[in-house]
Amino acid sequence: MKYLLLLLSLLPWMAQAKPDLARVMGETLIERGSDFYTFKHFDLPSADGQRHYRVYLAIPKQAAPTSGYPVLYMLDGNAAMAALEDQWFRALPETPLLVMVGYAGERVINAPARTLDYTPAPQTGQPLVFQGRMAGGASAFLQLIETQIKPHVEAKYQLDNQRQSIWGHSFGGLFVLNTLFTKPQSFNRYIAASPSLWWQSGLIMEIEKQLPADVQAQLLILHGELEGQAHKGREVPKERAAAMRAVGADAVPKMLKRLAAFPGLQLGYQQLPGLGHGPMLPASIPWALKVATEPLAQ
């Protein structure tokens, strides 16, 4: 109950937030100080040298349990770092180690880079929804996480290999689902906030068919009550609007119904009241923290 009250207390100011692609990080918990964490970061380039990543690490001040820290990998790492609030951790049963994968620089959202890194490869002959932006780099980005970021973190900190979680919002949520469907062994727990199911007119629903029958994982999908509703002064590009219509407003419940056929996949769904797409990024993080720190089932 304490945890739910905390979440509800955060919703009023989150509901008023609007996405701002030019916003910079400003003061974060790194500068303000945390009762729960110390912070470090390391940088690395993409395989093609075109993108430069900054990976923020939030290392718990408490000693690791015998099984190791639960770990939460977070996409849009700059935005995640900017959003973190110390009060979120007070109600958790444990303090997870956070790996926030962002981009070099102070901008909260790097739209061109995340469009490339978080989206699966488009189908041949299908026009891109975002003309002028490169896309389809999800496989390469997952390889970067698996071969460079994970080994770096695992070499330095004791982690619980049965509680490894990943969270992402929007295109990040799409990446989370794509990873679950194609490489489900990569993580144990998946949190997809406002996943962009409309990408390439629902390509992720085709990718979903790759999910192996013996999958063992946990998935939580979060969605804002006001997502998909028109916003005054904001017009959805016609290509994106057409893709959203092709997928349908009931795409999430239909997906959950299909996924319920997998006995080893533990499913959850949460709709957050009064929130649109952009505010779902910070609002979904406390839910991800809760999932990441849940004890193993006995």
PDB file of C-alpha atoms in Angstrom:
ATOM      1  CA  MET A   1       0.000   0.000   0.000  1.00  0.00           C
ATOM      2  CA  LYS A   2       2.839   2.394   0.839  1.00  0.00           C
ATOM      3  CA  TYR A   3       4.302   1.750  -2.591  1.00  0.00           C
ATOM      4  CA  LEU A   4       0.987   2.366  -4.366  1.00  0.00           C
ATOM      5  CA  LEU A   5       0.439   5.608  -2.460  1.00  0.00           C
ATOM      6  CA  LEU A   6       3.883   6.791  -3.528  1.00  0.00           C
ATOM      7  CA  LEU A   7       3.087   6.060  -7.162  1.00  0.00           C
ATOM      8  CA  LEU A   8      -0.251   7.826  -6.981  1.00  0.00           C
ATOM      9  CA  SER A   9       1.363  10.874  -5.403  1.00  0.00           C
ATOM     10  CA  LEU A  10       3.626  11.233  -8.420  1.00  0.00           C
ATOM     11  CA  LEU A  11       0.889  11.125 -11.047  1.00  0.00           C
ATOM     12  CA  PRO A  12      -0.437  14.725 -10.875  1.00  0.00           C
ATOM     13  CA  TRP A  13       2.826  16.402 -11.908  1.00  0.00           C
ATOM     14  CA  MET A  14       3.651  13.641 -14.383  1.00  0.00           C
ATOM     15  CA  ALA A  15       0.307  14.096 -16.111  1.00  0.00           C
ATOM     16  CA  GLN A  16       1.214  17.691 -16.912  1.00  0.00           C
ATOM     17  CA  ALA A  17       4.607  16.842 -18.404  1.00  0.00           C
ATOM     18  CA  LYS A  18       5.099  17.022 -22.171  1.00  0.00           C
ATOM     19  CA  PRO A  19       7.877  15.397 -24.184  1.00  0.00           C
ATOM     20  CA  ASP A  20      10.605  17.865 -25.134  1.00  0.00           C
ATOM     21  CA  LEU A  21      13.267  16.433 -27.422  1.00  0.00           C
ATOM     22  CA  ALA A  22      15.501  19.462 -26.822  1.00  0.00           C
ATOM     23  CA  ARG A  23      15.436  19.181 -23.015  1.00  0.00           C
ATOM     24  CA  VAL A  24      18.749  18.655 -21.257  1.00  0.00           C
ATOM     25  CA  MET A  25      19.338  16.578 -18.148  1.00  0.00           C
ATOM     26  CA  GLY A  26      19.958  19.363 -15.645  1.00  0.00           C
ATOM     27  CA  GLU A  27      20.517  18.443 -12.009  1.00  0.00           C
ATOM     28  CA  THR A  28      20.117  14.731 -11.261  1.00  0.00           C
ATOM     29  CA  LEU A  29      20.587  12.453  -8.264  1.00  0.00           C
ATOM     30  CA  ILE A  30      24.279  12.477  -9.117  1.00  0.00           C
ATOM     31  CA  GLU A  31      24.436  16.140  -8.088  1.00  0.00           C
ATOM     32  CA  ARG A  32      21.692  16.065  -5.451  1.00  0.00           C
ATOM     33  CA  GLY A  33      23.056  12.995  -3.728  1.00  0.00           C
ATOM     34  CA  SER A  34      21.274   9.770  -2.884  1.00  0.00           C
ATOM     35  CA  ASP A  35      20.686   7.858   0.331  1.00  0.00           C
ATOM     36  CA  PHE A  36      20.776   4.629  -1.641  1.00  0.00           C
ATOM     37  CA  TYR A  37      23.337   4.944  -4.424  1.00  0.00           C
ATOM     38  CA  THR A  38      26.730   6.030  -5.570  1.00  0.00           C
ATOM     39  CA  PHE A  39      27.081   6.754  -9.278  1.00  0.00           C
ATOM     40  CA  LYS A  40      29.640   6.030 -11.963  1.00  0.00           C
ATOM     41  CA  HIS A  41      29.595   6.016 -15.734  1.00  0.00           C
ATOM     42  CA  PHE A  42      31.569   4.680 -18.657  1.00  0.00           C
ATOM     43  CA  ASP A  43      31.518   5.491 -22.366  1.00  0.00           C
ATOM     44  CA  LEU A  44      31.750   3.328 -25.460  1.00  0.00           C
ATOM     45  CA  PRO A  45      31.121   3.753 -29.200  1.00  0.00           C
ATOM     46  CA  SER A  46      28.734   1.867 -31.455  1.00  0.00           C
ATOM     47  CA  ALA A  47      30.219  -0.769 -33.758  1.00  0.00           C
ATOM     48  CA  ASP A  48      30.098   1.663 -36.694  1.00  0.00           C
ATOM     49  CA  GLY A  49      31.491   4.534 -34.634  1.00  0.00           C
ATOM     50  CA  GLN A  50      28.498   6.739 -35.416  1.00  0.00           C
ATOM     51  CA  ARG A  51      26.934   6.789 -31.959  1.00  0.00           C
ATOM     52  CA  HIS A  52      28.579   7.280 -28.598  1.00  0.00           C
ATOM     53  CA  TYR A  53      27.005   5.766 -25.528  1.00  0.00           C
ATOM     54  CA  ARG A  54      27.206   6.861 -21.928  1.00  0.00           C
ATOM     55  CA  VAL A  55      26.252   4.142 -19.463  1.00  0.00           C
ATOM     56  CA  TYR A  56      25.282   5.407 -16.015  1.00  0.00           C
ATOM     57  CA  LEU A  57      25.655   2.949 -13.143  1.00  0.00           C
ATOM     58  CA  ALA A  58      23.717   3.381  -9.904  1.00  0.00           C
ATOM     59  CA  ILE A  59      25.555   1.189  -7.394  1.00  0.00           C
ATOM     60  CA  PRO A  60      23.692   0.364  -4.165  1.00  0.00           C
ATOM     61  CA  LYS A  61      25.341   1.572  -0.971  1.00  0.00           C
ATOM     62  CA  GLN A  62      24.131  -1.537   0.827  1.00  0.00           C
ATOM     63  CA  ALA A  63      26.217  -4.683   0.484  1.00  0.00           C
ATOM     64  CA  ALA A  64      25.136  -7.184  -2.124  1.00  0.00           C
ATOM     65  CA  PRO A  65      22.996 -10.062  -0.841  1.00  0.00           C
ATOM     66  CA  THR A  66      24.413 -13.573  -1.090  1.00  0.00           C
ATOM     67  CA  SER A  67      22.634 -14.100  -4.405  1.00  0.00           C
ATOM     68  CA  GLY A  68      23.903 -10.767  -5.769  1.00  0.00           C
ATOM     69  CA  TYR A  69      22.126  -7.537  -6.620  1.00  0.00           C
ATOM     70  CA  PRO A  70      19.013  -7.660  -8.763  1.00  0.00           C
ATOM     71  CA  VAL A  71      19.884  -5.601 -11.837  1.00  0.00           C
ATOM     72  CA  LEU A  72      17.708  -3.398 -14.030  1.00  0.00           C
ATOM     73  CA  TYR A  73      18.966  -2.368 -17.471  1.00  0.00           C
ATOM     74  CA  MET A  74      17.269   0.851 -18.565  1.00  0.00           C
ATOM     75  CA  LEU A  75      17.070   2.272 -22.081  1.00  0.00           C
ATOM     76  CA  ASP A  76      16.988   6.031 -22.710  1.00  0.00           C
ATOM     77  CA  GLY A  77      19.559   6.179 -19.939  1.00  0.00           C
ATOM     78  CA  ASN A  78      19.841   9.976 -19.943  1.00  0.00           C
ATOM     79  CA  ALA A  79      16.091  10.305 -19.433  1.00  0.00           C
ATOM     80  CA  ALA A  80      16.106   7.599 -16.770  1.00  0.00           C
ATOM     81  CA  MET A  81      18.962   9.273 -14.897  1.00  0.00           C
ATOM     82  CA  ALA A  82      17.183  12.635 -15.089  1.00  0.00           C
ATOM     83  CA  ALA A  83      13.931  11.136 -13.800  1.00  0.00           C
ATOM     84  CA  LEU A  84      15.229   9.145 -10.818  1.00  0.00           C
ATOM     85  CA  GLU A  85      13.882  10.172  -7.420  1.00  0.00           C
ATOM     86  CA  ASP A  86      15.348   8.868  -4.169  1.00  0.00           C
ATOM     87  CA  GLN A  87      11.878   8.386  -2.667  1.00  0.00           C
ATOM     88  CA  TRP A  88      11.180   5.638  -5.209  1.00  0.00           C
ATOM     89  CA  PHE A  89      13.644   3.323  -3.461  1.00  0.00           C
ATOM     90  CA  ARG A  90      12.352   3.642   0.099  1.00  0.00           C
ATOM     91  CA  ALA A  91       9.498   1.180  -0.370  1.00  0.00           C
ATOM     92  CA  LEU A  92      11.498  -1.453  -2.266  1.00  0.00           C
ATOM     93  CA  PRO A  93      12.450  -4.754  -0.601  1.00  0.00           C
ATOM     94  CA  GLU A  94      15.980  -4.390  -2.010  1.00  0.00           C
ATOM     95  CA  THR A  95      18.009  -1.782  -3.839  1.00  0.00           C
ATOM     96  CA  PRO A  96      18.701  -2.919  -7.397  1.00  0.00           C
ATOM     97  CA  LEU A  97      21.812  -2.080  -9.351  1.00  0.00           C
ATOM     98  CA  LEU A  98      20.776   0.176 -12.245  1.00  0.00           C
ATOM     99  CA  VAL A  99      22.447   0.174 -15.653  1.00  0.00           C
ATOM    100  CA  MET A 100      21.136   3.184 -17.581  1.00  0.00           C
ATOM    101  CA  VAL A 101      22.224   3.012 -21.218  1.00  0.00           C
ATOM    102  CA  GLY A 102      22.154   6.515 -22.658  1.00  0.00           C
ATOM    103  CA  TYR A 103      24.043   8.628 -25.148  1.00  0.00           C
ATOM    104  CA  ALA A 104      26.970  10.991 -24.724  1.00  0.00           C
ATOM    105  CA  GLY A 105      25.860  14.568 -24.161  1.00  0.00           C
ATOM    106  CA  GLU A 106      23.310  16.287 -21.957  1.00  0.00           C
ATOM    107  CA  ARG A 107      20.202  15.871 -24.098  1.00  0.00           C
ATOM    108  CA  VAL A 108      17.550  13.779 -22.359  1.00  0.00           C
ATOM    109  CA  ILE A 109      16.324  12.118 -25.575  1.00  0.00           C
ATOM    110  CA  ASN A 110      18.502  11.446 -28.626  1.00  0.00           C
ATOM    111  CA  ALA A 111      15.723  10.810 -31.135  1.00  0.00           C
ATOM    112  CA  PRO A 112      17.772   9.805 -34.211  1.00  0.00           C
ATOM    113  CA  ALA A 113      20.036   7.447 -32.251  1.00  0.00           C
ATOM    114  CA  ARG A 114      17.226   5.704 -30.377  1.00  0.00           C
ATOM    115  CA  THR A 115      15.173   5.293 -33.566  1.00  0.00           C
ATOM    116  CA  LEU A 116      18.058   3.317 -35.032  1.00  0.00           C
ATOM    117  CA  ASP A 117      19.030   1.390 -31.908  1.00  0.00           C
ATOM    118  CA  TYR A 118      15.614   0.406 -30.595  1.00  0.00           C
ATOM    119  CA  THR A 119      13.724  -0.617 -33.751  1.00  0.00           C
ATOM    120  CA  PRO A 120      13.789  -4.013 -35.483  1.00  0.00           C
ATOM    121  CA  ALA A 121      14.792  -4.200 -39.129  1.00  0.00           C
ATOM    122  CA  PRO A 122      11.937  -3.059 -41.407  1.00  0.00           C
ATOM    123  CA  GLN A 123      10.423  -5.512 -43.843  1.00  0.00           C
ATOM    124  CA  THR A 124      11.815  -5.355 -47.354  1.00  0.00           C
ATOM    125  CA  GLY A 125       9.865  -2.965 -49.529  1.00  0.00           C
ATOM    126  CA  GLN A 126       7.963  -1.378 -46.661  1.00  0.00           C
ATOM    127  CA  PRO A 127       8.460   2.408 -46.401  1.00  0.00           C
ATOM    128  CA  LEU A 128       9.814   3.749 -43.141  1.00  0.00           C
ATOM    129  CA  VAL A 129       7.357   5.565 -40.908  1.00  0.00           C
ATOM    130  CA  PHE A 130      10.058   8.117 -40.052  1.00  0.00           C
ATOM    131  CA  GLN A 131      11.534   9.181 -43.352  1.00  0.00           C
ATOM    132  CA  GLY A 132      15.032  10.597 -42.975  1.00  0.00           C
ATOM    133  CA  ARG A 133      15.867   8.606 -39.832  1.00  0.00           C
ATOM    134  CA  MET A 134      17.905   5.433 -39.900  1.00  0.00           C
ATOM    135  CA  ALA A 135      16.176   2.461 -38.283  1.00  0.00           C
ATOM    136  CA  GLY A 136      16.419  -1.273 -37.800  1.00  0.00           C
ATOM    137  CA  GLY A 137      19.450  -1.531 -35.509  1.00  0.00           C
ATOM    138  CA  ALA A 138      17.888  -3.451 -32.610  1.00  0.00           C
ATOM    139  CA  SER A 139      19.915  -6.626 -33.189  1.00  0.00           C
ATOM    140  CA  ALA A 140      23.204  -4.724 -33.215  1.00  0.00           C
ATOM    141  CA  PHE A 141      22.218  -2.775 -30.110  1.00  0.00           C
ATOM    142  CA  LEU A 142      21.303  -5.944 -28.217  1.00  0.00           C
ATOM    143  CA  GLN A 143      24.673  -7.385 -29.215  1.00  0.00           C
ATOM    144  CA  LEU A 144      26.345  -4.287 -27.747  1.00  0.00           C
ATOM    145  CA  ILE A 145      24.489  -4.848 -24.476  1.00  0.00           C
ATOM    146  CA  GLU A 146      25.327  -8.554 -24.401  1.00  0.00           C
ATOM    147  CA  THR A 147      28.978  -8.391 -25.457  1.00  0.00           C
ATOM    148  CA  GLN A 148      30.185  -5.090 -24.012  1.00  0.00           C
ATOM    149  CA  ILE A 149      27.875  -3.596 -21.406  1.00  0.00           C
ATOM    150  CA  LYS A 150      26.885  -6.751 -19.520  1.00  0.00           C
ATOM    151  CA  PRO A 151      30.463  -8.102 -19.259  1.00  0.00           C
ATOM    152  CA  HIS A 152      31.700  -4.725 -17.998  1.00  0.00           C
ATOM    153  CA  VAL A 153      29.072  -4.646 -15.243  1.00  0.00           C
ATOM    154  CA  GLU A 154      29.309  -8.333 -14.335  1.00  0.00           C
ATOM    155  CA  ALA A 155      33.082  -8.108 -13.939  1.00  0.00           C
ATOM    156  CA  LYS A 156      32.751  -5.393 -11.294  1.00  0.00           C
ATOM    157  CA  TYR A 157      29.611  -6.241  -9.315  1.00  0.00           C
ATOM    158  CA  GLN A 158      27.976  -9.338  -7.862  1.00  0.00           C
ATOM    159  CA  LEU A 159      24.645  -9.766  -9.655  1.00  0.00           C
ATOM    160  CA  ASP A 160      21.710 -12.113  -9.228  1.00  0.00           C
ATOM    161  CA  ASN A 161      21.597 -14.031 -12.506  1.00  0.00           C
ATOM    162  CA  GLN A 162      17.966 -14.986 -11.879  1.00  0.00           C
ATOM    163  CA  ARG A 163      16.788 -11.388 -11.500  1.00  0.00           C
ATOM    164  CA  GLN A 164      18.030  -9.553 -14.560  1.00  0.00           C
ATOM    165  CA  SER A 165      15.470  -7.094 -15.900  1.00  0.00           C
ATOM    166  CA  ILE A 166      15.178  -4.657 -18.788  1.00  0.00           C
ATOM    167  CA  TRP A 167      12.905  -1.602 -19.065  1.00  0.00           C
ATOM    168  CA  GLY A 168      12.170   0.623 -22.025  1.00  0.00           C
ATOM    169  CA  HIS A 169       9.585   3.224 -23.047  1.00  0.00           C
ATOM    170  CA  SER A 170       8.024   3.841 -26.475  1.00  0.00           C
ATOM    171  CA  PHE A 171      10.631   2.655 -29.003  1.00  0.00           C
ATOM    172  CA  GLY A 172      12.447   1.364 -25.922  1.00  0.00           C
ATOM    173  CA  GLY A 173       9.351  -0.680 -25.060  1.00  0.00           C
ATOM    174  CA  LEU A 174       9.371  -1.997 -28.617  1.00  0.00           C
ATOM    175  CA  PHE A 175      13.004  -3.047 -28.120  1.00  0.00           C
ATOM    176  CA  VAL A 176      12.062  -4.835 -24.893  1.00  0.00           C
ATOM    177  CA  LEU A 177       9.383  -6.857 -26.701  1.00  0.00           C
ATOM    178  CA  ASN A 178      11.646  -7.552 -29.669  1.00  0.00           C
ATOM    179  CA  THR A 179      14.308  -8.885 -27.301  1.00  0.00           C
ATOM    180  CA  LEU A 180      11.802 -11.081 -25.471  1.00  0.00           C
ATOM    181  CA  PHE A 181      10.475 -12.538 -28.719  1.00  0.00           C
ATOM    182  CA  THR A 182      13.840 -13.144 -30.397  1.00  0.00           C
ATOM    183  CA  LYS A 183      16.362 -13.628 -27.551  1.00  0.00           C
ATOM    184  CA  PRO A 184      14.284 -14.376 -24.445  1.00  0.00           C
ATOM    185  CA  GLN A 185      17.285 -15.780 -22.589  1.00  0.00           C
ATOM    186  CA  SER A 186      18.842 -12.291 -22.493  1.00  0.00           C
ATOM    187  CA  PHE A 187      16.864 -11.264 -19.385  1.00  0.00           C
ATOM    188  CA  ASN A 188      14.490 -12.824 -16.860  1.00  0.00           C
ATOM    189  CA  ARG A 189      12.086  -9.905 -16.493  1.00  0.00           C
ATOM    190  CA  TYR A 190      10.851  -7.533 -19.191  1.00  0.00           C
ATOM    191  CA  ILE A 191       9.072  -4.201 -18.620  1.00  0.00           C
ATOM    192  CA  ALA A 192       7.662  -2.540 -21.749  1.00  0.00           C
ATOM    193  CA  ALA A 193       6.170   0.908 -21.144  1.00  0.00           C
ATOM    194  CA  SER A 194       3.965   2.305 -23.912  1.00  0.00           C
ATOM    195  CA  PRO A 195       5.593   0.053 -26.535  1.00  0.00           C
ATOM    196  CA  SER A 196       5.366   1.407 -30.084  1.00  0.00           C
ATOM    197  CA  LEU A 197       3.431  -1.539 -31.491  1.00  0.00           C
ATOM    198  CA  TRP A 198       2.519   0.582 -34.512  1.00  0.00           C
ATOM    199  CA  TRP A 199       6.130   0.608 -35.764  1.00  0.00           C
ATOM    200  CA  GLN A 200       6.096  -0.513 -39.407  1.00  0.00           C
ATOM    201  CA  SER A 201       2.367  -1.195 -39.176  1.00  0.00           C
ATOM    202  CA  GLY A 202       2.708  -3.804 -36.448  1.00  0.00           C
ATOM    203  CA  LEU A 203       5.893  -5.612 -37.480  1.00  0.00           C
ATOM    204  CA  ILE A 204       6.402  -6.659 -33.851  1.00  0.00           C
ATOM    205  CA  MET A 205       3.315  -8.897 -34.127  1.00  0.00           C
ATOM    206  CA  GLU A 206       5.107 -10.891 -36.820  1.00  0.00           C
ATOM    207  CA  ILE A 207       8.272 -11.013 -34.725  1.00  0.00           C
ATOM    208  CA  GLU A 208       6.156 -12.238 -31.804  1.00  0.00           C
ATOM    209  CA  LYS A 209       5.744 -15.542 -33.673  1.00  0.00           C
ATOM    210  CA  GLN A 210       9.426 -16.303 -32.999  1.00  0.00           C
ATOM    211  CA  LEU A 211       8.826 -16.629 -29.250  1.00  0.00           C
ATOM    212  CA  PRO A 212       9.784 -20.202 -28.303  1.00  0.00           C
ATOM    213  CA  ALA A 213       7.119 -22.377 -26.716  1.00  0.00           C
ATOM    214  CA  ASP A 214       9.327 -23.140 -23.708  1.00  0.00           C
ATOM    215  CA  VAL A 215      10.036 -19.488 -22.833  1.00  0.00           C
ATOM    216  CA  GLN A 216      10.575 -18.812 -19.125  1.00  0.00           C
ATOM    217  CA  ALA A 217      10.257 -15.088 -18.386  1.00  0.00           C
ATOM    218  CA  GLN A 218       8.148 -12.341 -16.856  1.00  0.00           C
ATOM    219  CA  LEU A 219       6.595  -9.503 -18.874  1.00  0.00           C
ATOM    220  CA  LEU A 220       4.868  -6.355 -17.637  1.00  0.00           C
ATOM    221  CA  ILE A 221       3.295  -3.997 -20.173  1.00  0.00           C
ATOM    222  CA  LEU A 222       2.338  -0.514 -18.970  1.00  0.00           C
ATOM    223  CA  HIS A 223       0.081   1.895 -20.824  1.00  0.00           C
ATOM    224  CA  GLY A 224      -1.257   5.377 -20.169  1.00  0.00           C
ATOM    225  CA  GLU A 225      -4.998   5.941 -20.033  1.00  0.00           C
ATOM    226  CA  LEU A 226      -4.763   8.915 -22.406  1.00  0.00           C
ATOM    227  CA  GLU A 227      -2.408   7.376 -24.952  1.00  0.00           C
ATOM    228  CA  GLY A 228      -3.683   7.551 -28.492  1.00  0.00           C
ATOM    229  CA  GLN A 229      -5.946  10.509 -27.790  1.00  0.00           C
ATOM    230  CA  ALA A 230      -5.527  13.685 -29.810  1.00  0.00           C
ATOM    231  CA  HIS A 231      -3.594  16.519 -28.181  1.00  0.00           C
ATOM    232  CA  LYS A 232      -4.376  20.139 -28.940  1.00  0.00           C
ATOM    233  CA  GLY A 233      -1.656  21.697 -31.078  1.00  0.00           C
ATOM    234  CA  ARG A 234      -0.004  18.347 -31.831  1.00  0.00           C
ATOM    235  CA  GLU A 235      -0.722  16.621 -35.115  1.00  0.00           C
ATOM    236  CA  VAL A 236       0.350  13.018 -35.632  1.00  0.00           C
ATOM    237  CA  PRO A 237       2.224  12.606 -38.961  1.00  0.00           C
ATOM    238  CA  LYS A 238       0.006  10.890 -41.517  1.00  0.00           C
ATOM    239  CA  GLU A 239       2.352   7.919 -41.994  1.00  0.00           C
ATOM    240  CA  ARG A 240       2.393   7.237 -38.261  1.00  0.00           C
ATOM    241  CA  ALA A 241      -1.369   7.739 -37.986  1.00  0.00           C
ATOM    242  CA  ALA A 242      -1.895   5.198 -40.769  1.00  0.00           C
ATOM    243  CA  ALA A 243       0.400   2.713 -39.027  1.00  0.00           C
ATOM    244  CA  MET A 244      -1.486   3.166 -35.755  1.00  0.00           C
ATOM    245  CA  ARG A 245      -4.812   2.564 -37.501  1.00  0.00           C
ATOM    246  CA  ALA A 246      -3.422  -0.591 -39.117  1.00  0.00           C
ATOM    247  CA  VAL A 247      -2.474  -2.008 -35.724  1.00  0.00           C
ATOM    248  CA  GLY A 248      -5.675  -0.993 -33.949  1.00  0.00           C
ATOM    249  CA  ALA A 249      -6.381   0.435 -30.510  1.00  0.00           C
ATOM    250  CA  ASP A 250      -6.797  -3.051 -29.048  1.00  0.00           C
ATOM    251  CA  ALA A 251      -3.341  -4.300 -30.056  1.00  0.00           C
ATOM    252  CA  VAL A 252      -2.073  -4.628 -26.474  1.00  0.00           C
ATOM    253  CA  PRO A 253      -4.956  -6.735 -25.083  1.00  0.00           C
ATOM    254  CA  LYS A 254      -4.858  -8.922 -28.184  1.00  0.00           C
ATOM    255  CA  MET A 255      -1.123  -9.467 -27.733  1.00  0.00           C
ATOM    256  CA  LEU A 256      -1.575 -10.315 -24.060  1.00  0.00           C
ATOM    257  CA  LYS A 257      -4.288 -12.829 -24.946  1.00  0.00           C
ATOM    258  CA  ARG A 258      -1.957 -14.546 -27.413  1.00  0.00           C
ATOM    259  CA  LEU A 259       0.952 -14.550 -24.977  1.00  0.00           C
ATOM    260  CA  ALA A 260      -1.227 -16.098 -22.265  1.00  0.00           C
ATOM    261  CA  ALA A 261      -0.914 -19.366 -24.195  1.00  0.00           C
ATOM    262  CA  PHE A 262       2.752 -19.637 -23.103  1.00  0.00           C
ATOM    263  CA  PRO A 263       2.753 -21.411 -19.722  1.00  0.00           C
ATOM    264  CA  GLY A 264       6.248 -20.231 -18.790  1.00  0.00           C
ATOM    265  CA  LEU A 265       5.541 -16.552 -19.461  1.00  0.00           C
ATOM    266  CA  GLN A 266       4.288 -14.630 -16.419  1.00  0.00           C
ATOM    267  CA  LEU A 267       2.223 -11.708 -17.711  1.00  0.00           C
ATOM    268  CA  GLY A 268       1.181  -8.406 -16.188  1.00  0.00           C
ATOM    269  CA  TYR A 269      -0.595  -5.315 -17.492  1.00  0.00           C
ATOM    270  CA  GLN A 270      -1.081  -1.946 -15.830  1.00  0.00           C
ATOM    271  CA  GLN A 271      -2.901   1.122 -17.139  1.00  0.00           C
ATOM    272  CA  LEU A 272      -1.860   4.352 -15.426  1.00  0.00           C
ATOM    273  CA  PRO A 273      -4.732   6.848 -15.070  1.00  0.00           C
ATOM    274  CA  GLY A 274      -4.582  10.319 -16.572  1.00  0.00           C
ATOM    275  CA  LEU A 275      -1.315   9.845 -18.455  1.00  0.00           C
ATOM    276  CA  GLY A 276      -0.414  10.233 -22.108  1.00  0.00           C
ATOM    277  CA  HIS A 277       2.564   8.813 -23.970  1.00  0.00           C
ATOM    278  CA  GLY A 278       5.396  11.134 -22.930  1.00  0.00           C
ATOM    279  CA  PRO A 279       4.653  11.193 -19.181  1.00  0.00           C
ATOM    280  CA  MET A 280       4.626   7.403 -19.168  1.00  0.00           C
ATOM    281  CA  LEU A 281       8.431   7.377 -19.278  1.00  0.00           C
ATOM    282  CA  PRO A 282       9.012   8.626 -15.713  1.00  0.00           C
ATOM    283  CA  ALA A 283       5.736   7.178 -14.419  1.00  0.00           C
ATOM    284  CA  SER A 284       6.662   3.652 -15.482  1.00  0.00           C
ATOM    285  CA  ILE A 285      10.055   3.570 -13.764  1.00  0.00           C
ATOM    286  CA  PRO A 286       8.741   2.854 -10.227  1.00  0.00           C
ATOM    287  CA  TRP A 287       6.811  -0.095 -11.638  1.00  0.00           C
ATOM    288  CA  ALA A 288       9.977  -1.373 -13.303  1.00  0.00           C
ATOM    289  CA  LEU A 289      11.869  -1.063 -10.021  1.00  0.00           C
ATOM    290  CA  LYS A 290       9.153  -3.054  -8.277  1.00  0.00           C
ATOM    291  CA  VAL A 291       9.308  -5.863 -10.849  1.00  0.00           C
ATOM    292  CA  ALA A 292      13.112  -5.922 -10.805  1.00  0.00           C
ATOM    293  CA  THR A 293      13.254  -6.403  -7.033  1.00  0.00           C
ATOM    294  CA  GLU A 294      10.449  -8.909  -6.562  1.00  0.00           C
ATOM    295  CA  PRO A 295      11.736 -11.997  -4.714  1.00  0.00           C
ATOM    296  CA  LEU A 296      11.981 -15.224  -6.649  1.00  0.00           C
ATOM    297  CA  ALA A 297       8.948 -17.465  -6.415  1.00  0.00           C
ATOM    298  CA  GLN A 298       9.494 -20.284  -3.956  1.00  0.00           C
TER     299      GLN A 298
END
